[in-house]
């Protein structure tokens, strides 16, 4: 390389901003810390992926510099060229804020649709979450419904999982019991909660099943495991999971003793007042 190329490269680096100060890195740090402290993400539990804007990422990284490539093991052709920030496999949410570059990675889906190009992070040689199939397939489902969709968030909130042990695997029944326990619920998730039966996690099969549910729901419960929330931003995905979990807590605390659940007439009134359309077939 000539001296001019060297100079250009140095100049390019100089104007680039510090990625650790990027809002999307900081938001991942804040969110994972929050989720850990809420008790939703023990050990290496949970994972988050967020679709990033290429122009914004280019303010921090040279998009021509691929650190290494990692095969994904499935076809994500619908996402070729898209860039995501993703939590790392085996990494603890409680540690992300202290070492984002090891615990997070920024990947771009390569032209073959089955390879991830690492642009930043996973500094210890690590890789993305084992639940990448569920994340990317869910992104594809949600983007088809809402081009503004950005975030897929997975977590193990305690009361939601507890509710699985006492409630049939029936998304209308599960949704109804939540709506009946807290007036906020029908307003926050009128579209209800999708449910998968207990399945082996980390596989393409659960990824495909999750993505299928995501064609209809922003929230999908994995029976005996946890929940997925999606949204246009971190607040929406987090707020959905937070509202389900709080409501599941109310449900579990009153289990067997409830004498004042919210009547369907009131649920219909709430839907009308807040101008939302409840999932069909839940209210009588
Ligand atoms: O990343 O939550 O579902 C750990 C998990 C697997
Ligand atoms: Zn999990």
Tab-separated table of C-alpha atoms and ligand atoms in Angstrom:
chain	number	residue	atom	x	y	z
A	1	UNK	CA	0.000	0.000	0.000
A	2	UNK	CA	1.198	3.517	-0.810
A	3	UNK	CA	1.629	6.284	1.715
A	4	UNK	CA	-1.609	7.930	0.544
A	5	UNK	CA	-3.553	4.749	1.294
A	6	UNK	CA	-1.981	4.617	4.741
A	7	UNK	CA	-2.891	8.227	5.362
A	8	UNK	CA	-6.465	7.697	4.208
A	9	UNK	CA	-6.797	4.676	6.437
A	10	UNK	CA	-5.477	6.591	9.447
A	11	UNK	CA	-7.714	9.554	8.671
A	12	UNK	CA	-10.693	7.211	8.394
A	13	UNK	CA	-9.911	5.745	11.790
A	14	UNK	CA	-9.452	9.176	13.369
A	15	UNK	CA	-12.887	10.428	12.434
A	16	UNK	CA	-14.571	7.224	13.546
A	17	UNK	CA	-16.352	7.443	16.900
A	18	UNK	CA	-15.733	5.212	19.901
A	19	UNK	CA	-18.048	2.209	19.618
A	20	UNK	CA	-18.252	1.833	23.399
A	21	UNK	CA	-20.083	5.156	23.407
A	22	UNK	CA	-22.502	4.133	20.655
A	23	UNK	CA	-26.126	4.375	21.839
A	24	UNK	CA	-26.819	0.838	20.589
A	25	UNK	CA	-23.938	-0.618	22.645
A	26	UNK	CA	-24.884	1.381	25.716
A	27	UNK	CA	-28.511	0.355	25.414
A	28	UNK	CA	-27.518	-3.324	25.278
A	29	UNK	CA	-25.430	-2.791	28.435
A	30	UNK	CA	-28.242	-1.034	30.283
A	31	UNK	CA	-30.895	-3.531	29.196
A	32	UNK	CA	-28.935	-6.699	30.032
A	33	UNK	CA	-28.002	-5.249	33.444
A	34	UNK	CA	-31.638	-4.389	34.091
A	35	UNK	CA	-32.854	-7.836	33.086
A	36	UNK	CA	-30.233	-9.508	35.243
A	37	UNK	CA	-31.225	-7.449	38.296
A	38	UNK	CA	-34.889	-8.223	37.725
A	39	UNK	CA	-33.957	-11.885	38.139
A	40	UNK	CA	-34.985	-12.785	34.622
A	41	UNK	CA	-31.582	-13.869	33.349
A	42	UNK	CA	-29.678	-16.146	35.661
A	43	UNK	CA	-26.213	-17.341	34.638
A	44	UNK	CA	-26.068	-17.282	30.816
A	45	UNK	CA	-29.858	-17.176	30.458
A	46	UNK	CA	-31.412	-14.875	27.915
A	47	UNK	CA	-30.278	-13.253	24.699
A	48	UNK	CA	-31.003	-10.114	22.709
A	49	UNK	CA	-30.550	-9.134	19.090
A	50	UNK	CA	-31.163	-5.719	17.610
A	51	UNK	CA	-31.173	-4.758	13.942
A	52	UNK	CA	-28.875	-1.766	13.403
A	53	UNK	CA	-28.838	0.997	10.856
A	54	UNK	CA	-25.851	0.536	8.520
A	55	UNK	CA	-25.127	4.276	8.322
A	56	UNK	CA	-25.127	4.567	12.091
A	57	UNK	CA	-22.775	1.600	12.493
A	58	UNK	CA	-20.427	3.113	9.862
A	59	UNK	CA	-19.884	6.070	12.197
A	60	UNK	CA	-18.110	3.646	14.531
A	61	UNK	CA	-16.778	0.747	12.443
A	62	UNK	CA	-15.118	0.185	9.090
A	63	UNK	CA	-17.754	-1.978	7.421
A	64	UNK	CA	-15.142	-3.396	5.048
A	65	UNK	CA	-13.192	-4.894	7.903
A	66	UNK	CA	-14.497	-8.347	8.755
A	67	UNK	CA	-12.734	-9.782	11.829
A	68	UNK	CA	-13.807	-13.357	11.051
A	69	UNK	CA	-16.756	-15.255	9.637
A	70	UNK	CA	-18.990	-17.624	11.603
A	71	UNK	CA	-21.402	-20.101	9.962
A	72	UNK	CA	-24.954	-19.783	11.246
A	73	UNK	CA	-26.176	-23.251	10.225
A	74	UNK	CA	-29.365	-22.015	8.611
A	75	UNK	CA	-30.544	-19.888	5.730
A	76	UNK	CA	-31.254	-16.245	6.528
A	77	UNK	CA	-31.219	-15.021	2.926
A	78	UNK	CA	-33.990	-12.536	3.700
A	79	UNK	CA	-31.492	-10.709	5.932
A	80	UNK	CA	-28.433	-10.554	3.641
A	81	UNK	CA	-26.433	-7.398	4.368
A	82	UNK	CA	-28.366	-6.657	7.552
A	83	UNK	CA	-26.325	-5.812	10.650
A	84	UNK	CA	-27.242	-6.911	14.178
A	85	UNK	CA	-25.826	-6.470	17.632
A	86	UNK	CA	-26.241	-9.813	19.431
A	87	UNK	CA	-25.403	-11.145	22.897
A	88	UNK	CA	-22.748	-13.882	22.981
A	89	UNK	CA	-23.283	-17.560	23.665
A	90	UNK	CA	-22.467	-18.683	27.206
A	91	UNK	CA	-22.116	-15.075	28.324
A	92	UNK	CA	-23.728	-13.723	31.495
A	93	UNK	CA	-26.073	-10.728	31.272
A	94	UNK	CA	-24.645	-9.498	34.576
A	95	UNK	CA	-21.213	-9.056	32.929
A	96	UNK	CA	-22.163	-7.294	29.699
A	97	UNK	CA	-21.910	-3.736	31.058
A	98	UNK	CA	-18.373	-4.357	32.347
A	99	UNK	CA	-16.996	-5.880	29.140
A	100	UNK	CA	-19.262	-5.252	26.159
A	101	UNK	CA	-16.587	-6.178	23.597
A	102	UNK	CA	-16.333	-9.743	24.929
A	103	UNK	CA	-19.998	-10.326	25.727
A	104	UNK	CA	-21.555	-8.714	22.640
A	105	UNK	CA	-20.891	-8.923	18.922
A	106	UNK	CA	-21.909	-7.004	15.829
A	107	UNK	CA	-22.541	-9.286	12.872
A	108	UNK	CA	-23.616	-8.826	9.273
A	109	UNK	CA	-25.377	-11.579	7.330
A	110	UNK	CA	-23.088	-12.395	4.394
A	111	UNK	CA	-24.100	-12.728	0.751
A	112	UNK	CA	-24.530	-16.514	1.057
A	113	UNK	CA	-27.241	-15.998	3.713
A	114	UNK	CA	-25.728	-18.664	5.974
A	115	UNK	CA	-22.596	-16.925	7.260
A	116	UNK	CA	-22.241	-14.160	9.813
A	117	UNK	CA	-19.448	-11.644	9.312
A	118	UNK	CA	-18.119	-10.442	12.635
A	119	UNK	CA	-17.540	-6.690	12.547
A	120	UNK	CA	-16.884	-6.140	16.249
A	121	UNK	CA	-16.944	-7.978	19.577
A	122	UNK	CA	-16.818	-11.620	20.774
A	123	UNK	CA	-13.252	-10.604	21.625
A	124	UNK	CA	-12.372	-13.896	23.328
A	125	UNK	CA	-13.084	-15.877	20.162
A	126	UNK	CA	-16.725	-16.413	21.105
A	127	UNK	CA	-19.804	-16.389	18.965
A	128	UNK	CA	-23.425	-15.294	18.973
A	129	UNK	CA	-26.157	-16.808	21.148
A	130	UNK	CA	-27.160	-20.423	20.539
A	131	UNK	CA	-30.653	-19.049	19.923
A	132	UNK	CA	-29.620	-17.155	16.797
A	133	UNK	CA	-31.984	-19.264	14.618
A	134	UNK	CA	-34.991	-18.193	16.712
A	135	UNK	CA	-33.781	-14.584	16.668
A	136	UNK	CA	-33.069	-14.235	12.944
A	137	UNK	CA	-36.125	-16.227	11.867
A	138	UNK	CA	-38.250	-14.066	14.195
A	139	UNK	CA	-36.716	-10.899	12.720
A	140	UNK	CA	-37.732	-12.138	9.260
A	141	UNK	CA	-41.332	-12.780	10.445
A	142	UNK	CA	-41.701	-9.458	12.240
A	143	UNK	CA	-40.068	-7.362	9.466
A	144	UNK	CA	-42.588	-8.802	7.013
A	145	UNK	CA	-45.370	-7.428	9.232
A	146	UNK	CA	-43.693	-4.217	10.354
A	147	UNK	CA	-40.720	-2.726	8.474
A	148	UNK	CA	-39.944	-0.648	11.595
A	149	UNK	CA	-39.392	-3.790	13.688
A	150	UNK	CA	-35.870	-3.972	15.245
A	151	UNK	CA	-35.566	-5.996	18.474
A	152	UNK	CA	-35.898	-9.652	19.521
A	153	UNK	CA	-35.443	-10.263	23.233
A	154	UNK	CA	-35.403	-13.613	25.043
A	155	UNK	CA	-35.544	-14.028	28.798
A	156	UNK	CA	-36.382	-16.441	31.644
A	157	UNK	CA	-38.759	-14.442	33.865
A	158	UNK	CA	-39.699	-16.464	36.927
A	159	UNK	CA	-43.471	-16.040	37.236
A	160	UNK	CA	-44.103	-16.460	33.516
A	161	UNK	CA	-42.358	-19.842	33.641
A	162	UNK	CA	-44.206	-20.712	36.873
A	163	UNK	CA	-47.504	-19.955	35.139
A	164	UNK	CA	-46.658	-22.615	32.530
A	165	UNK	CA	-46.778	-25.252	35.250
A	166	UNK	CA	-50.386	-24.442	36.217
A	167	UNK	CA	-51.919	-23.258	32.937
A	168	UNK	CA	-52.773	-25.425	29.913
A	169	UNK	CA	-50.640	-24.953	26.799
A	170	UNK	CA	-53.330	-22.921	25.111
A	171	UNK	CA	-52.519	-19.408	23.971
A	172	UNK	CA	-56.098	-18.136	24.273
A	173	UNK	CA	-56.450	-19.510	27.796
A	174	UNK	CA	-53.016	-18.192	28.822
A	175	UNK	CA	-53.791	-14.773	27.327
A	176	UNK	CA	-57.219	-14.669	28.996
A	177	UNK	CA	-55.806	-15.467	32.445
A	178	UNK	CA	-53.268	-12.655	32.043
A	179	UNK	CA	-55.851	-10.159	30.818
A	180	UNK	CA	-58.131	-11.116	33.733
A	181	UNK	CA	-55.428	-10.401	36.324
A	182	UNK	CA	-54.318	-6.857	35.490
A	183	UNK	CA	-56.156	-4.131	33.557
A	184	UNK	CA	-52.903	-3.047	31.857
A	185	UNK	CA	-52.489	-6.361	30.095
A	186	UNK	CA	-55.161	-6.173	27.402
A	187	UNK	CA	-54.018	-2.629	26.633
A	188	UNK	CA	-50.300	-3.524	26.353
A	189	UNK	CA	-50.699	-6.831	24.499
A	190	UNK	CA	-54.189	-6.913	22.903
A	191	UNK	CA	-52.647	-9.206	20.274
A	192	UNK	CA	-52.127	-11.798	23.034
A	193	UNK	CA	-49.333	-14.229	23.785
A	194	UNK	CA	-48.335	-17.102	21.480
A	195	UNK	CA	-47.257	-20.343	23.135
A	196	UNK	CA	-44.974	-23.157	22.060
A	197	UNK	CA	-44.999	-26.479	23.914
A	198	UNK	CA	-41.852	-27.529	25.748
A	199	UNK	CA	-39.175	-28.105	23.104
A	200	UNK	CA	-35.417	-28.532	22.878
A	201	UNK	CA	-33.937	-25.048	22.713
A	202	UNK	CA	-31.064	-23.785	20.570
A	203	UNK	CA	-32.263	-25.654	17.467
A	204	UNK	CA	-33.442	-24.593	14.026
A	205	UNK	CA	-36.742	-26.410	14.801
A	206	UNK	CA	-37.595	-24.181	17.752
A	207	UNK	CA	-36.412	-21.230	15.663
A	208	UNK	CA	-38.846	-22.099	12.891
A	209	UNK	CA	-41.705	-22.730	15.342
A	210	UNK	CA	-41.023	-19.397	17.071
A	211	UNK	CA	-40.893	-17.517	13.776
A	212	UNK	CA	-44.200	-19.099	12.737
A	213	UNK	CA	-45.824	-17.766	15.952
A	214	UNK	CA	-44.173	-14.390	15.357
A	215	UNK	CA	-46.261	-13.985	12.207
A	216	UNK	CA	-49.166	-13.386	14.583
A	217	UNK	CA	-47.702	-12.430	17.963
A	218	UNK	CA	-45.104	-9.984	19.328
A	219	UNK	CA	-44.799	-12.224	22.388
A	220	UNK	CA	-44.097	-15.954	22.351
A	221	UNK	CA	-43.805	-18.116	25.461
A	222	UNK	CA	-41.563	-21.174	25.373
A	223	UNK	CA	-43.263	-23.513	27.832
A	224	UNK	CA	-41.122	-24.301	30.896
A	225	UNK	CA	-38.304	-22.131	29.527
A	226	UNK	CA	-39.093	-18.451	29.059
A	227	UNK	CA	-40.406	-15.836	26.717
A	228	UNK	CA	-39.618	-13.903	23.536
A	229	UNK	CA	-40.621	-10.289	23.102
A	230	UNK	CA	-40.175	-8.188	19.980
A	231	UNK	CA	-40.559	-4.572	19.072
A	232	UNK	CA	-39.524	-1.486	17.173
A	233	UNK	CA	-37.101	-0.639	19.942
A	234	UNK	CA	-35.709	-2.035	23.166
A	235	UNK	CA	-38.415	-0.315	25.247
A	236	UNK	CA	-41.231	-1.986	23.354
A	237	UNK	CA	-39.748	-5.509	23.579
A	238	UNK	CA	-38.779	-4.996	27.221
A	239	UNK	CA	-42.121	-3.420	28.122
A	240	UNK	CA	-44.048	-6.342	26.655
A	241	UNK	CA	-42.058	-8.928	28.620
A	242	UNK	CA	-42.177	-6.757	31.744
A	243	UNK	CA	-45.969	-6.487	31.584
A	244	UNK	CA	-46.458	-10.231	31.029
A	245	UNK	CA	-44.089	-11.036	33.886
A	246	UNK	CA	-45.676	-8.591	36.336
A	247	UNK	CA	-49.106	-9.942	35.459
A	248	UNK	CA	-47.928	-13.549	35.757
A	249	UNK	CA	-46.654	-12.628	39.220
A	250	UNK	CA	-50.086	-11.296	40.196
A	251	UNK	CA	-51.680	-14.441	38.776
A	252	UNK	CA	-49.332	-16.750	40.678
A	253	UNK	CA	-49.632	-14.797	43.948
A	254	UNK	CA	-53.415	-15.109	43.856
A	255	UNK	CA	-53.529	-18.632	42.446
A	256	UNK	CA	-56.401	-20.612	43.927
A	257	UNK	CA	-57.664	-17.586	45.914
A	258	UNK	CA	-58.804	-15.162	43.228
A	259	UNK	CA	-62.390	-13.965	43.714
A	260	UNK	CA	-62.185	-10.769	41.662
A	261	UNK	CA	-60.788	-11.428	38.220
A	262	UNK	CA	-61.529	-8.800	35.584
A	263	UNK	CA	-64.868	-9.595	33.867
A	264	UNK	CA	-64.920	-9.886	30.061
A	265	UNK	CA	-67.270	-6.896	29.900
A	266	UNK	CA	-64.602	-4.711	31.507
A	267	UNK	CA	-61.917	-6.159	29.229
A	268	UNK	CA	-64.094	-5.207	26.249
A	269	UNK	CA	-64.529	-1.737	27.756
A	270	UNK	CA	-60.762	-1.350	28.171
A	271	UNK	CA	-60.180	-2.393	24.567
A	272	UNK	CA	-62.720	0.191	23.436
A	273	UNK	CA	-61.383	2.949	25.673
A	274	UNK	CA	-57.763	2.378	24.537
A	275	UNK	CA	-58.719	1.673	20.940
A	276	UNK	CA	-57.082	-1.753	20.686
A	277	UNK	CA	-58.352	-4.931	19.006
A	278	UNK	CA	-58.218	-7.953	21.318
A	279	UNK	CA	-57.020	-11.294	19.955
A	280	UNK	CA	-60.099	-13.020	18.574
A	281	UNK	CA	-61.666	-15.914	20.432
A	282	UNK	CA	-60.472	-14.970	23.920
A	283	UNK	CA	-63.349	-12.854	25.260
A	284	UNK	CA	-66.812	-14.339	25.600
B	1	LIG	O1	-28.695	-18.207	26.072
B	1	LIG	O2	-31.458	-18.553	27.242
B	1	LIG	O3	-32.328	-20.369	25.591
B	1	LIG	C1	-29.203	-19.070	27.001
B	1	LIG	C2	-30.633	-19.282	26.771
B	1	LIG	C3	-30.994	-20.393	25.904
B	2	LIG	ZN1	-33.419	-19.334	27.202
